[in-house]
Amino acid sequence: GLEAQALAALKPGGALARYWPLYEERHAQVELARDVARLLETGGILMAEAPTGVGKSVAYLLPAVLHAVESNERIVVATCTKSLQDQLFERDLPAVLEALGVSVPIARLKGKANYLCTRLLEMAEPRDDDEQEAVDALHQWAAGDPYGDLDRFEAPDAEVWRRVRPRVAADPQSCSGAVCRRGRECFWARARRAAGEARITVVNHALLARAAEAEALLPEYDVLIVDEAHRLEG
């Protein structure tokens, strides 16, 4: 079963030890992964607390990946901040997939205002040379970036970027598919489609909270894993 697969991957000489040469078996990590695997098989709710250094993300991602491979269920992982969200999507989750030698569609979804609006970028009117430099760099970045995630844009000047960003970000209030004819090139719409097709979608607490009130903000899912759950109420 799922529990046996997870434990086998975590043991000395297992999949993770073969992938990470410096991997060491940690009893608390194995216990947490075992409990998560059991829950994924049986259903229910698990609340777990683990100290720093246990390797919590691997402990829940490993059984989650195995479950996504074996079942048709969809999993949402919600973490506290956008930077942690990026770390899970760009580093931790791909590493677990590679270590296990499996592949499932994954996605990262943030709130609409985190994505570049190409229409607003074309309409942007820089107020000085510094802003012009930022807008030019943004045009170049947008032409080759698949996500349009403004958190990932490396601006020439951080202070100037703080002024420009709100003027080129998708507006959650005013923009919608009904009034915008750029659905195919809209980064937000593209991110939503990717989440709809993914087996594992990584979100943040803020988006998860809004999804409780806004219908269809998140695709339907079967399993919810909340990381840093002690900060979710805030």
mmCIF file of N, CA and C in Angstrom, residues 60-61 64-65 68 73-79 85 88-89 93 97 104-110 115 188 190-204 207-208 217-226:
data_model
loop_
_atom_site.group_PDB
_atom_site.id
_atom_site.type_symbol
_atom_site.label_atom_id
_atom_site.label_comp_id
_atom_site.label_asym_id
_atom_site.label_seq_id
_atom_site.Cartn_x
_atom_site.Cartn_y
_atom_site.Cartn_z
ATOM 1 N N TYR A 60 5.449 15.249 3.689
ATOM 2 C CA TYR A 60 4.083 15.238 3.143
ATOM 3 C C TYR A 60 4.062 15.151 1.618
ATOM 4 N N LEU A 61 5.109 15.679 0.951
ATOM 5 C CA LEU A 61 5.124 15.623 -0.510
ATOM 6 C C LEU A 61 5.334 14.206 -1.030
ATOM 7 N N ALA A 64 2.141 12.300 -0.896
ATOM 8 C CA ALA A 64 1.204 12.983 -1.792
ATOM 9 C C ALA A 64 1.486 12.632 -3.248
ATOM 10 N N VAL A 65 2.757 12.625 -3.628
ATOM 11 C CA VAL A 65 3.135 12.269 -4.993
ATOM 12 C C VAL A 65 2.758 10.824 -5.290
ATOM 13 N N ALA A 68 -0.917 10.643 -5.779
ATOM 14 C CA ALA A 68 -1.339 11.236 -7.056
ATOM 15 C C ALA A 68 -1.059 10.285 -8.220
ATOM 16 N N GLU A 73 -7.152 11.103 -7.725
ATOM 17 C CA GLU A 73 -7.479 12.229 -6.848
ATOM 18 C C GLU A 73 -6.553 13.412 -7.088
ATOM 19 N N ARG A 74 -7.105 14.590 -6.842
ATOM 20 C CA ARG A 74 -6.350 15.829 -7.011
ATOM 21 C C ARG A 74 -6.000 16.402 -5.649
ATOM 22 N N ILE A 75 -4.785 16.909 -5.552
ATOM 23 C CA ILE A 75 -4.242 17.355 -4.272
ATOM 24 C C ILE A 75 -3.901 18.837 -4.351
ATOM 25 N N VAL A 76 -4.304 19.593 -3.339
ATOM 26 C CA VAL A 76 -3.890 20.988 -3.192
ATOM 27 C C VAL A 76 -2.987 21.093 -1.969
ATOM 28 N N VAL A 77 -1.829 21.709 -2.159
ATOM 29 C CA VAL A 77 -0.908 21.986 -1.053
ATOM 30 C C VAL A 77 -0.902 23.497 -0.855
ATOM 31 N N ALA A 78 -1.233 23.936 0.361
ATOM 32 C CA ALA A 78 -1.266 25.378 0.660
ATOM 33 C C ALA A 78 -0.190 25.692 1.695
ATOM 34 N N THR A 79 0.693 26.616 1.348
ATOM 35 C CA THR A 79 1.714 27.028 2.304
ATOM 36 C C THR A 79 1.560 28.509 2.618
ATOM 37 N N GLN A 85 5.811 29.015 -1.324
ATOM 38 C CA GLN A 85 5.076 28.411 -2.432
ATOM 39 C C GLN A 85 6.014 28.190 -3.632
ATOM 40 N N LEU A 88 8.425 25.289 -2.909
ATOM 41 C CA LEU A 88 7.800 23.970 -3.070
ATOM 42 C C LEU A 88 7.662 23.603 -4.539
ATOM 43 N N PHE A 89 7.201 24.564 -5.344
ATOM 44 C CA PHE A 89 6.921 24.281 -6.755
ATOM 45 C C PHE A 89 8.198 24.140 -7.581
ATOM 46 N N LEU A 93 9.121 19.908 -4.741
ATOM 47 C CA LEU A 93 8.245 18.972 -5.449
ATOM 48 C C LEU A 93 8.948 18.334 -6.653
ATOM 49 N N LEU A 97 9.676 14.215 -7.137
ATOM 50 C CA LEU A 97 9.262 13.520 -8.368
ATOM 51 C C LEU A 97 10.458 12.846 -9.030
ATOM 52 N N VAL A 104 3.932 13.518 -12.641
ATOM 53 C CA VAL A 104 2.517 13.902 -12.618
ATOM 54 C C VAL A 104 2.456 15.396 -12.913
ATOM 55 N N PRO A 105 1.367 15.875 -13.538
ATOM 56 C CA PRO A 105 1.255 17.315 -13.807
ATOM 57 C C PRO A 105 1.137 18.094 -12.503
ATOM 58 N N ILE A 106 1.966 19.128 -12.363
ATOM 59 C CA ILE A 106 1.912 19.979 -11.171
ATOM 60 C C ILE A 106 1.696 21.418 -11.607
ATOM 61 N N ALA A 107 1.171 22.236 -10.713
ATOM 62 C CA ALA A 107 0.916 23.642 -11.032
ATOM 63 C C ALA A 107 1.103 24.484 -9.785
ATOM 64 N N ARG A 108 1.339 25.769 -10.027
ATOM 65 C CA ARG A 108 1.405 26.759 -8.943
ATOM 66 C C ARG A 108 0.369 27.820 -9.277
ATOM 67 N N LEU A 109 -0.454 28.180 -8.297
ATOM 68 C CA LEU A 109 -1.481 29.190 -8.534
ATOM 69 C C LEU A 109 -1.448 30.231 -7.429
ATOM 70 N N LYS A 110 -1.369 31.499 -7.844
ATOM 71 C CA LYS A 110 -1.409 32.618 -6.905
ATOM 72 C C LYS A 110 -2.627 33.476 -7.208
ATOM 73 N N TYR A 115 -0.051 38.322 -11.328
ATOM 74 C CA TYR A 115 0.282 38.013 -12.716
ATOM 75 C C TYR A 115 0.302 39.271 -13.577
ATOM 76 N N TRP A 188 -2.808 34.889 -16.083
ATOM 77 C CA TRP A 188 -3.698 34.410 -15.023
ATOM 78 C C TRP A 188 -4.570 33.271 -15.527
ATOM 79 N N ARG A 190 -3.951 31.331 -18.005
ATOM 80 C CA ARG A 190 -3.069 30.191 -18.275
ATOM 81 C C ARG A 190 -2.763 29.435 -16.982
ATOM 82 N N ALA A 191 -2.522 30.183 -15.903
ATOM 83 C CA ALA A 191 -2.248 29.548 -14.607
ATOM 84 C C ALA A 191 -3.475 28.784 -14.104
ATOM 85 N N ARG A 192 -4.662 29.349 -14.314
ATOM 86 C CA ARG A 192 -5.894 28.661 -13.911
ATOM 87 C C ARG A 192 -6.080 27.361 -14.696
ATOM 88 N N ARG A 193 -5.795 27.420 -16.009
ATOM 89 C CA ARG A 193 -5.915 26.208 -16.830
ATOM 90 C C ARG A 193 -4.941 25.135 -16.370
ATOM 91 N N ALA A 194 -3.711 25.543 -16.076
ATOM 92 C CA ALA A 194 -2.703 24.581 -15.609
ATOM 93 C C ALA A 194 -3.134 23.938 -14.294
ATOM 94 N N ALA A 195 -3.715 24.741 -13.394
ATOM 95 C CA ALA A 195 -4.199 24.203 -12.121
ATOM 96 C C ALA A 195 -5.346 23.218 -12.351
ATOM 97 N N GLY A 196 -6.176 23.525 -13.339
ATOM 98 C CA GLY A 196 -7.292 22.640 -13.650
ATOM 99 C C GLY A 196 -6.849 21.295 -14.192
ATOM 100 N N GLU A 197 -5.670 21.264 -14.819
ATOM 101 C CA GLU A 197 -5.164 20.033 -15.404
ATOM 102 C C GLU A 197 -4.198 19.294 -14.486
ATOM 103 N N ALA A 198 -3.786 19.921 -13.396
ATOM 104 C CA ALA A 198 -2.748 19.351 -12.532
ATOM 105 C C ALA A 198 -3.317 18.327 -11.554
ATOM 106 N N ARG A 199 -2.458 17.431 -11.132
ATOM 107 C CA ARG A 199 -2.810 16.492 -10.058
ATOM 108 C C ARG A 199 -2.400 17.052 -8.699
ATOM 109 N N ILE A 200 -1.340 17.876 -8.707
ATOM 110 C CA ILE A 200 -0.903 18.537 -7.473
ATOM 111 C C ILE A 200 -0.766 20.027 -7.771
ATOM 112 N N THR A 201 -1.502 20.855 -7.045
ATOM 113 C CA THR A 201 -1.449 22.305 -7.227
ATOM 114 C C THR A 201 -0.973 22.950 -5.935
ATOM 115 N N VAL A 202 0.025 23.826 -6.046
ATOM 116 C CA VAL A 202 0.589 24.508 -4.877
ATOM 117 C C VAL A 202 0.017 25.922 -4.820
ATOM 118 N N VAL A 203 -0.649 26.255 -3.713
ATOM 119 C CA VAL A 203 -1.235 27.585 -3.521
ATOM 120 C C VAL A 203 -0.685 28.179 -2.223
ATOM 121 N N ASN A 204 -1.128 29.391 -1.893
ATOM 122 C CA ASN A 204 -0.756 29.988 -0.606
ATOM 123 C C ASN A 204 -2.010 30.167 0.256
ATOM 124 N N LEU A 207 -4.772 32.684 -0.941
ATOM 125 C CA LEU A 207 -5.624 32.212 -2.038
ATOM 126 C C LEU A 207 -6.600 31.153 -1.539
ATOM 127 N N LEU A 208 -6.131 30.279 -0.669
ATOM 128 C CA LEU A 208 -7.002 29.240 -0.106
ATOM 129 C C LEU A 208 -8.160 29.872 0.665
ATOM 130 N N LEU A 217 -12.601 29.597 -7.855
ATOM 131 C CA LEU A 217 -11.267 30.208 -7.827
ATOM 132 C C LEU A 217 -10.205 29.114 -7.870
ATOM 133 N N LEU A 218 -10.469 28.024 -7.144
ATOM 134 C CA LEU A 218 -9.610 26.844 -7.188
ATOM 135 C C LEU A 218 -10.367 25.708 -7.864
ATOM 136 N N PRO A 219 -9.666 24.866 -8.641
ATOM 137 C CA PRO A 219 -10.328 23.673 -9.176
ATOM 138 C C PRO A 219 -10.754 22.754 -8.026
ATOM 139 N N GLU A 220 -11.728 21.906 -8.265
ATOM 140 C CA GLU A 220 -12.145 20.957 -7.236
ATOM 141 C C GLU A 220 -10.983 20.028 -6.898
ATOM 142 N N TYR A 221 -10.872 19.675 -5.620
ATOM 143 C CA TYR A 221 -9.781 18.795 -5.202
ATOM 144 C C TYR A 221 -10.290 17.804 -4.161
ATOM 145 N N ASP A 222 -9.526 16.727 -3.985
ATOM 146 C CA ASP A 222 -9.912 15.651 -3.063
ATOM 147 C C ASP A 222 -9.127 15.694 -1.763
ATOM 148 N N VAL A 223 -7.891 16.183 -1.844
ATOM 149 C CA VAL A 223 -6.985 16.184 -0.694
ATOM 150 C C VAL A 223 -6.443 17.588 -0.497
ATOM 151 N N LEU A 224 -6.459 18.061 0.742
ATOM 152 C CA LEU A 224 -5.879 19.363 1.071
ATOM 153 C C LEU A 224 -4.793 19.176 2.124
ATOM 154 N N ILE A 225 -3.598 19.663 1.811
ATOM 155 C CA ILE A 225 -2.486 19.650 2.766
ATOM 156 C C ILE A 225 -2.140 21.098 3.073
ATOM 157 N N VAL A 226 -2.257 21.487 4.332
ATOM 158 C CA VAL A 226 -1.955 22.860 4.733
ATOM 159 C C VAL A 226 -0.656 22.870 5.513
#
